[in-house]
Amino acid sequence: MRETSMPAAGWCLAVFVVFELFIAFWISFYIICPRCWPFPQPWEPPSSTDPHCPVPPCVRKCCPLGEQLVKDMELSRTICKPTNSSEFSLESVSLWGNNSIGEHLVARDYDRFQIINYGLCPHGLYVLDPSYEEDRNALLANGSLVLLQSKEAVDHKEYCIDTYKGKEGTIVFRCFPEPLTDGMTEMEKMVFPVALAVSIPFLLFTVLVYLLLPELQNLHGKSLLCHVTSLSIAYIFLALMQSNFLSMNVEQPTLCVVCAFVIQFSFLATFFWLNIMCFDIWWVFSGLRPLRGSVKEREHKKFIFYSLYAWGCPLVIFIISLVIELVPSIPDSFIKPQFGVDKCWFKTSEALVLYFYLPIGVLVLLNIAMFVTTAFRLRMHTRDTKVLQTSESRRNDEAERQRFNLYLKLFIVMGINWVMELVSFVVGGPKSIWFVTDLGNTLQGLLIFLIFVCKRRILRLLNQKLCPRWELVGPTASSRSKVSPSRTSSTSLSKTVSSNPDGLSLKPIARAASEESDSNN
């Protein structure tokens, strides 16, 4: 069979016909659907399904026409009140040339915007101060507000513009977003603030008791006092942050940022002081040589070292966060806390992990390791020296054992709950799943008060301090059965222990525990 081929003229004719059909198709498409064609079109007011903005573009006024924002001192929040002032104008707001973030400003064409109002921001609002680089803003042609540094554009549901009594000109405000409930029920929203309000007085009571009783102001008492004081400050500012005071206080927007920094520093200091107490009891049973000097001198030196560590490390993290947050020359590639951008806390989960959860997680792991090691050494020491101990060393060991138990309870209250907090952050899921641990976190003040204040010895000291004429609390069992300390020297005890081959490695532990216990009895 002979093959036939199309001549060159036929190929040219076919290509020409296809090209003509293609042109005819697009001309017809342009006539039928002119809006689908990417040629410039005359501007027409687009239709809108937004009930608040039937004819876009729209700009939201915070208050109805004829009203302005006013700080109500009785309600401690911002409200709308009638005014005779005619200062409201969009003239002070910058405009960008199109709906994207361009590089130039356009002529001030404000007539195209529809001024709308449908109430104040439901979750509060804060000032966008253009003197701060991150707050510089402008209006796009479609009515959206763009933050120039972050290139974030928000519509009229997330911002509003109005005058503020006592301030000049028109001010741009950003609405706080709706708080994330993560599936929390109404009961949980009510229970957590109440539990936090219960914890704060008990924390303050604990601080007051340890300040009032000189007998408790040893190394252990001072460390606990610093720990509880830090937690008290954190809880007070946390309660302030969860209230409407900050979200409604547009007159002092920096309060939101200050509150976040204080909470960060206070919580970190709380965990560093818990780490100090874990380290202190670990040192007693580690076999390490104690510091030189008398008991009082040793306590003073250790407390200075502990304070430098427990206050210094949170301060370093705080300063790093502050510098990265506030220095404009630091590039955006750095993870910044961005306090007060969307809420009075870290904006991103990366910043939350880096500046908060990561240090806490490391400290919790260190505390677990020290508690496990101390418990093992304490058990071995008790078993191997049970027969050889004098009454004095037995009493010293019992005091250290009681202190270890107190710290263990404190670690369970603080550590376990925060371990679950970290797990819930990583795993996620509805907030209601972690209700028990979250409730335990908010009730830490009550639990600490029960552990460290509601003890017969401390209650008796309070009785003697405040009501010496009446014996409201009886003596403890240990004080009733107290005997005079043994006069056996530490040298004879060491010789006795060293005569037992199984006890050779425990001699430093026995000596260290005996010496360190003097500072905590």
PDB file of C-alpha atoms in Angstrom, residues 88-255:
ATOM      1  CA  PHE A  88     -12.977  62.151  63.009  1.00  0.00           C
ATOM      2  CA  SER A  89     -11.435  61.937  59.558  1.00  0.00           C
ATOM      3  CA  LEU A  90      -9.511  59.432  57.477  1.00  0.00           C
ATOM      4  CA  GLU A  91      -7.096  62.152  56.387  1.00  0.00           C
ATOM      5  CA  SER A  92      -4.477  61.063  58.925  1.00  0.00           C
ATOM      6  CA  VAL A  93      -4.410  57.467  57.632  1.00  0.00           C
ATOM      7  CA  SER A  94      -1.997  56.523  54.837  1.00  0.00           C
ATOM      8  CA  LEU A  95      -3.301  54.907  51.637  1.00  0.00           C
ATOM      9  CA  TRP A  96      -1.632  52.354  49.383  1.00  0.00           C
ATOM     10  CA  GLY A  97      -2.186  52.375  45.640  1.00  0.00           C
ATOM     11  CA  ASN A  98      -3.833  48.976  45.199  1.00  0.00           C
ATOM     12  CA  ASN A  99      -4.946  45.870  47.024  1.00  0.00           C
ATOM     13  CA  SER A 100      -1.404  44.577  47.335  1.00  0.00           C
ATOM     14  CA  ILE A 101       1.416  45.977  49.391  1.00  0.00           C
ATOM     15  CA  GLY A 102       3.093  48.353  46.989  1.00  0.00           C
ATOM     16  CA  GLU A 103       6.083  50.606  47.333  1.00  0.00           C
ATOM     17  CA  HIS A 104       4.414  54.001  47.046  1.00  0.00           C
ATOM     18  CA  LEU A 105       1.562  56.052  48.433  1.00  0.00           C
ATOM     19  CA  VAL A 106      -1.242  57.360  46.253  1.00  0.00           C
ATOM     20  CA  ALA A 107      -3.225  60.560  46.258  1.00  0.00           C
ATOM     21  CA  ARG A 108      -5.565  60.850  49.183  1.00  0.00           C
ATOM     22  CA  ASP A 109      -8.757  59.477  47.670  1.00  0.00           C
ATOM     23  CA  TYR A 110     -10.874  58.868  50.773  1.00  0.00           C
ATOM     24  CA  ASP A 111     -14.295  59.393  49.201  1.00  0.00           C
ATOM     25  CA  ARG A 112     -14.457  55.850  47.891  1.00  0.00           C
ATOM     26  CA  PHE A 113     -14.618  54.376  51.427  1.00  0.00           C
ATOM     27  CA  GLN A 114     -17.896  53.692  53.197  1.00  0.00           C
ATOM     28  CA  ILE A 115     -17.779  54.441  56.957  1.00  0.00           C
ATOM     29  CA  ILE A 116     -19.502  51.616  58.843  1.00  0.00           C
ATOM     30  CA  ASN A 117     -20.025  50.730  62.502  1.00  0.00           C
ATOM     31  CA  TYR A 118     -21.356  47.609  64.161  1.00  0.00           C
ATOM     32  CA  GLY A 119     -20.108  47.915  67.720  1.00  0.00           C
ATOM     33  CA  LEU A 120     -16.806  47.851  69.567  1.00  0.00           C
ATOM     34  CA  CYS A 121     -14.372  44.981  69.197  1.00  0.00           C
ATOM     35  CA  PRO A 122     -15.985  42.237  71.337  1.00  0.00           C
ATOM     36  CA  HIS A 123     -12.708  41.045  72.889  1.00  0.00           C
ATOM     37  CA  GLY A 124     -11.063  44.428  73.401  1.00  0.00           C
ATOM     38  CA  LEU A 125      -8.771  46.604  71.312  1.00  0.00           C
ATOM     39  CA  TYR A 126      -5.361  48.226  71.466  1.00  0.00           C
ATOM     40  CA  VAL A 127      -3.674  51.193  69.795  1.00  0.00           C
ATOM     41  CA  LEU A 128      -1.500  50.784  66.712  1.00  0.00           C
ATOM     42  CA  ASP A 129       1.141  53.391  67.496  1.00  0.00           C
ATOM     43  CA  PRO A 130       2.968  54.354  64.264  1.00  0.00           C
ATOM     44  CA  SER A 131       6.001  55.452  66.278  1.00  0.00           C
ATOM     45  CA  TYR A 132       6.737  51.724  66.650  1.00  0.00           C
ATOM     46  CA  GLU A 133       7.957  50.048  63.475  1.00  0.00           C
ATOM     47  CA  GLU A 134       5.767  46.973  63.944  1.00  0.00           C
ATOM     48  CA  ASP A 135       2.635  49.157  64.321  1.00  0.00           C
ATOM     49  CA  ARG A 136       3.049  51.252  61.143  1.00  0.00           C
ATOM     50  CA  ASN A 137      -0.013  50.726  58.976  1.00  0.00           C
ATOM     51  CA  ALA A 138      -1.927  51.901  55.930  1.00  0.00           C
ATOM     52  CA  LEU A 139      -5.283  51.354  54.224  1.00  0.00           C
ATOM     53  CA  LEU A 140      -5.501  49.340  51.024  1.00  0.00           C
ATOM     54  CA  ALA A 141      -7.892  50.245  48.239  1.00  0.00           C
ATOM     55  CA  ASN A 142     -10.248  47.423  49.257  1.00  0.00           C
ATOM     56  CA  GLY A 143     -10.610  48.753  52.815  1.00  0.00           C
ATOM     57  CA  SER A 144      -8.217  46.305  54.451  1.00  0.00           C
ATOM     58  CA  LEU A 145      -5.586  47.526  56.899  1.00  0.00           C
ATOM     59  CA  VAL A 146      -2.016  46.398  56.288  1.00  0.00           C
ATOM     60  CA  LEU A 147       0.764  46.264  58.894  1.00  0.00           C
ATOM     61  CA  LEU A 148       3.770  47.393  56.896  1.00  0.00           C
ATOM     62  CA  GLN A 149       6.505  45.517  58.742  1.00  0.00           C
ATOM     63  CA  SER A 150       4.867  42.078  58.873  1.00  0.00           C
ATOM     64  CA  LYS A 151       2.986  42.548  55.555  1.00  0.00           C
ATOM     65  CA  GLU A 152      -0.164  41.317  57.303  1.00  0.00           C
ATOM     66  CA  ALA A 153      -3.496  42.572  55.949  1.00  0.00           C
ATOM     67  CA  VAL A 154      -6.709  42.441  58.016  1.00  0.00           C
ATOM     68  CA  ASP A 155     -10.256  43.397  57.092  1.00  0.00           C
ATOM     69  CA  HIS A 156     -12.669  45.662  58.967  1.00  0.00           C
ATOM     70  CA  LYS A 157     -13.626  42.859  61.371  1.00  0.00           C
ATOM     71  CA  GLU A 158     -10.141  43.050  62.926  1.00  0.00           C
ATOM     72  CA  TYR A 159      -9.541  46.792  63.162  1.00  0.00           C
ATOM     73  CA  CYS A 160     -11.381  50.064  63.651  1.00  0.00           C
ATOM     74  CA  ILE A 161     -10.604  53.785  63.441  1.00  0.00           C
ATOM     75  CA  ASP A 162     -11.854  56.544  65.730  1.00  0.00           C
ATOM     76  CA  THR A 163     -10.967  59.491  67.927  1.00  0.00           C
ATOM     77  CA  TYR A 164     -10.080  59.060  71.591  1.00  0.00           C
ATOM     78  CA  LYS A 165     -10.903  61.625  74.260  1.00  0.00           C
ATOM     79  CA  GLY A 166      -7.753  63.434  75.310  1.00  0.00           C
ATOM     80  CA  LYS A 167      -5.842  62.411  72.163  1.00  0.00           C
ATOM     81  CA  GLU A 168      -5.385  64.380  68.960  1.00  0.00           C
ATOM     82  CA  GLY A 169      -6.508  63.179  65.562  1.00  0.00           C
ATOM     83  CA  THR A 170      -7.884  59.863  64.376  1.00  0.00           C
ATOM     84  CA  ILE A 171      -6.315  56.718  65.847  1.00  0.00           C
ATOM     85  CA  VAL A 172      -6.145  53.219  64.369  1.00  0.00           C
ATOM     86  CA  PHE A 173      -6.990  50.354  66.739  1.00  0.00           C
ATOM     87  CA  ARG A 174      -6.459  46.620  66.348  1.00  0.00           C
ATOM     88  CA  CYS A 175      -9.058  44.215  67.726  1.00  0.00           C
ATOM     89  CA  PHE A 176      -7.937  41.428  70.020  1.00  0.00           C
ATOM     90  CA  PRO A 177      -8.826  38.040  68.499  1.00  0.00           C
ATOM     91  CA  GLU A 178     -11.328  35.707  70.054  1.00  0.00           C
ATOM     92  CA  PRO A 179      -9.630  33.726  72.850  1.00  0.00           C
ATOM     93  CA  LEU A 180      -8.845  30.175  71.812  1.00  0.00           C
ATOM     94  CA  THR A 181     -11.054  27.862  73.866  1.00  0.00           C
ATOM     95  CA  ASP A 182      -9.732  24.583  72.395  1.00  0.00           C
ATOM     96  CA  GLY A 183     -13.004  22.912  73.179  1.00  0.00           C
ATOM     97  CA  MET A 184     -13.249  24.234  76.727  1.00  0.00           C
ATOM     98  CA  THR A 185     -16.695  24.101  78.216  1.00  0.00           C
ATOM     99  CA  GLU A 186     -18.362  27.012  79.946  1.00  0.00           C
ATOM    100  CA  MET A 187     -17.742  25.290  83.274  1.00  0.00           C
ATOM    101  CA  GLU A 188     -14.000  25.131  82.588  1.00  0.00           C
ATOM    102  CA  LYS A 189     -13.925  28.801  81.611  1.00  0.00           C
ATOM    103  CA  MET A 190     -15.485  29.588  84.971  1.00  0.00           C
ATOM    104  CA  VAL A 191     -13.492  27.115  87.111  1.00  0.00           C
ATOM    105  CA  PHE A 192      -9.958  28.109  86.062  1.00  0.00           C
ATOM    106  CA  PRO A 193     -10.177  31.836  86.948  1.00  0.00           C
ATOM    107  CA  VAL A 194     -11.781  30.922  90.282  1.00  0.00           C
ATOM    108  CA  ALA A 195      -9.017  28.389  91.030  1.00  0.00           C
ATOM    109  CA  LEU A 196      -6.398  31.002  90.150  1.00  0.00           C
ATOM    110  CA  ALA A 197      -8.081  33.507  92.448  1.00  0.00           C
ATOM    111  CA  VAL A 198      -8.020  30.912  95.239  1.00  0.00           C
ATOM    112  CA  SER A 199      -4.317  30.146  94.742  1.00  0.00           C
ATOM    113  CA  ILE A 200      -3.045  33.713  94.981  1.00  0.00           C
ATOM    114  CA  PRO A 201      -4.116  34.391  98.619  1.00  0.00           C
ATOM    115  CA  PHE A 202      -2.659  31.058  99.775  1.00  0.00           C
ATOM    116  CA  LEU A 203       0.647  31.846  98.074  1.00  0.00           C
ATOM    117  CA  LEU A 204       0.715  35.241  99.778  1.00  0.00           C
ATOM    118  CA  PHE A 205      -0.128  33.578 103.119  1.00  0.00           C
ATOM    119  CA  THR A 206       2.823  31.218 102.635  1.00  0.00           C
ATOM    120  CA  VAL A 207       5.155  34.142 101.921  1.00  0.00           C
ATOM    121  CA  LEU A 208       3.857  35.987 104.985  1.00  0.00           C
ATOM    122  CA  VAL A 209       4.366  32.985 107.285  1.00  0.00           C
ATOM    123  CA  TYR A 210       7.974  32.450 106.186  1.00  0.00           C
ATOM    124  CA  LEU A 211       8.697  36.167 106.596  1.00  0.00           C
ATOM    125  CA  LEU A 212       7.051  36.255 110.010  1.00  0.00           C
ATOM    126  CA  LEU A 213       8.847  33.296 111.612  1.00  0.00           C
ATOM    127  CA  PRO A 214      12.634  33.678 112.036  1.00  0.00           C
ATOM    128  CA  GLU A 215      12.893  29.932 112.755  1.00  0.00           C
ATOM    129  CA  LEU A 216      12.017  29.238 109.104  1.00  0.00           C
ATOM    130  CA  GLN A 217      14.552  31.623 107.603  1.00  0.00           C
ATOM    131  CA  ASN A 218      17.335  29.111 107.054  1.00  0.00           C
ATOM    132  CA  LEU A 219      18.651  28.109 103.634  1.00  0.00           C
ATOM    133  CA  HIS A 220      15.673  25.852 102.986  1.00  0.00           C
ATOM    134  CA  GLY A 221      13.193  28.535 104.083  1.00  0.00           C
ATOM    135  CA  LYS A 222      14.825  31.306 102.046  1.00  0.00           C
ATOM    136  CA  SER A 223      14.882  29.147  98.918  1.00  0.00           C
ATOM    137  CA  LEU A 224      11.239  28.231  99.368  1.00  0.00           C
ATOM    138  CA  LEU A 225      10.392  31.890 100.025  1.00  0.00           C
ATOM    139  CA  CYS A 226      12.000  32.961  96.731  1.00  0.00           C
ATOM    140  CA  HIS A 227      10.216  30.137  94.905  1.00  0.00           C
ATOM    141  CA  VAL A 228       6.782  31.023  96.277  1.00  0.00           C
ATOM    142  CA  THR A 229       7.326  34.771  95.791  1.00  0.00           C
ATOM    143  CA  SER A 230       8.132  34.228  92.107  1.00  0.00           C
ATOM    144  CA  LEU A 231       5.073  32.026  91.670  1.00  0.00           C
ATOM    145  CA  SER A 232       2.892  34.621  93.428  1.00  0.00           C
ATOM    146  CA  ILE A 233       4.010  37.381  91.058  1.00  0.00           C
ATOM    147  CA  ALA A 234       3.446  35.125  88.051  1.00  0.00           C
ATOM    148  CA  TYR A 235      -0.080  34.232  89.187  1.00  0.00           C
ATOM    149  CA  ILE A 236      -1.017  37.843  89.960  1.00  0.00           C
ATOM    150  CA  PHE A 237       0.007  39.051  86.503  1.00  0.00           C
ATOM    151  CA  LEU A 238      -1.527  35.964  84.895  1.00  0.00           C
ATOM    152  CA  ALA A 239      -4.842  36.825  86.530  1.00  0.00           C
ATOM    153  CA  LEU A 240      -4.417  40.420  85.345  1.00  0.00           C
ATOM    154  CA  MET A 241      -3.727  39.218  81.808  1.00  0.00           C
ATOM    155  CA  GLN A 242      -6.829  37.013  81.777  1.00  0.00           C
ATOM    156  CA  SER A 243      -9.034  39.862  82.957  1.00  0.00           C
ATOM    157  CA  ASN A 244     -10.581  42.519  80.730  1.00  0.00           C
ATOM    158  CA  PHE A 245      -8.374  45.229  82.225  1.00  0.00           C
ATOM    159  CA  LEU A 246      -5.532  44.874  79.728  1.00  0.00           C
ATOM    160  CA  SER A 247      -7.641  44.143  76.678  1.00  0.00           C
ATOM    161  CA  MET A 248      -9.812  47.204  77.279  1.00  0.00           C
ATOM    162  CA  ASN A 249      -7.039  49.571  78.368  1.00  0.00           C
ATOM    163  CA  VAL A 250      -6.100  51.283  75.107  1.00  0.00           C
ATOM    164  CA  GLU A 251      -4.654  54.272  76.942  1.00  0.00           C
ATOM    165  CA  GLN A 252      -1.692  52.187  78.145  1.00  0.00           C
ATOM    166  CA  PRO A 253      -1.049  49.532  75.450  1.00  0.00           C
ATOM    167  CA  THR A 254       2.444  48.817  76.771  1.00  0.00           C
ATOM    168  CA  LEU A 255       0.890  47.250  79.890  1.00  0.00           C
TER     169      LEU A 255
END
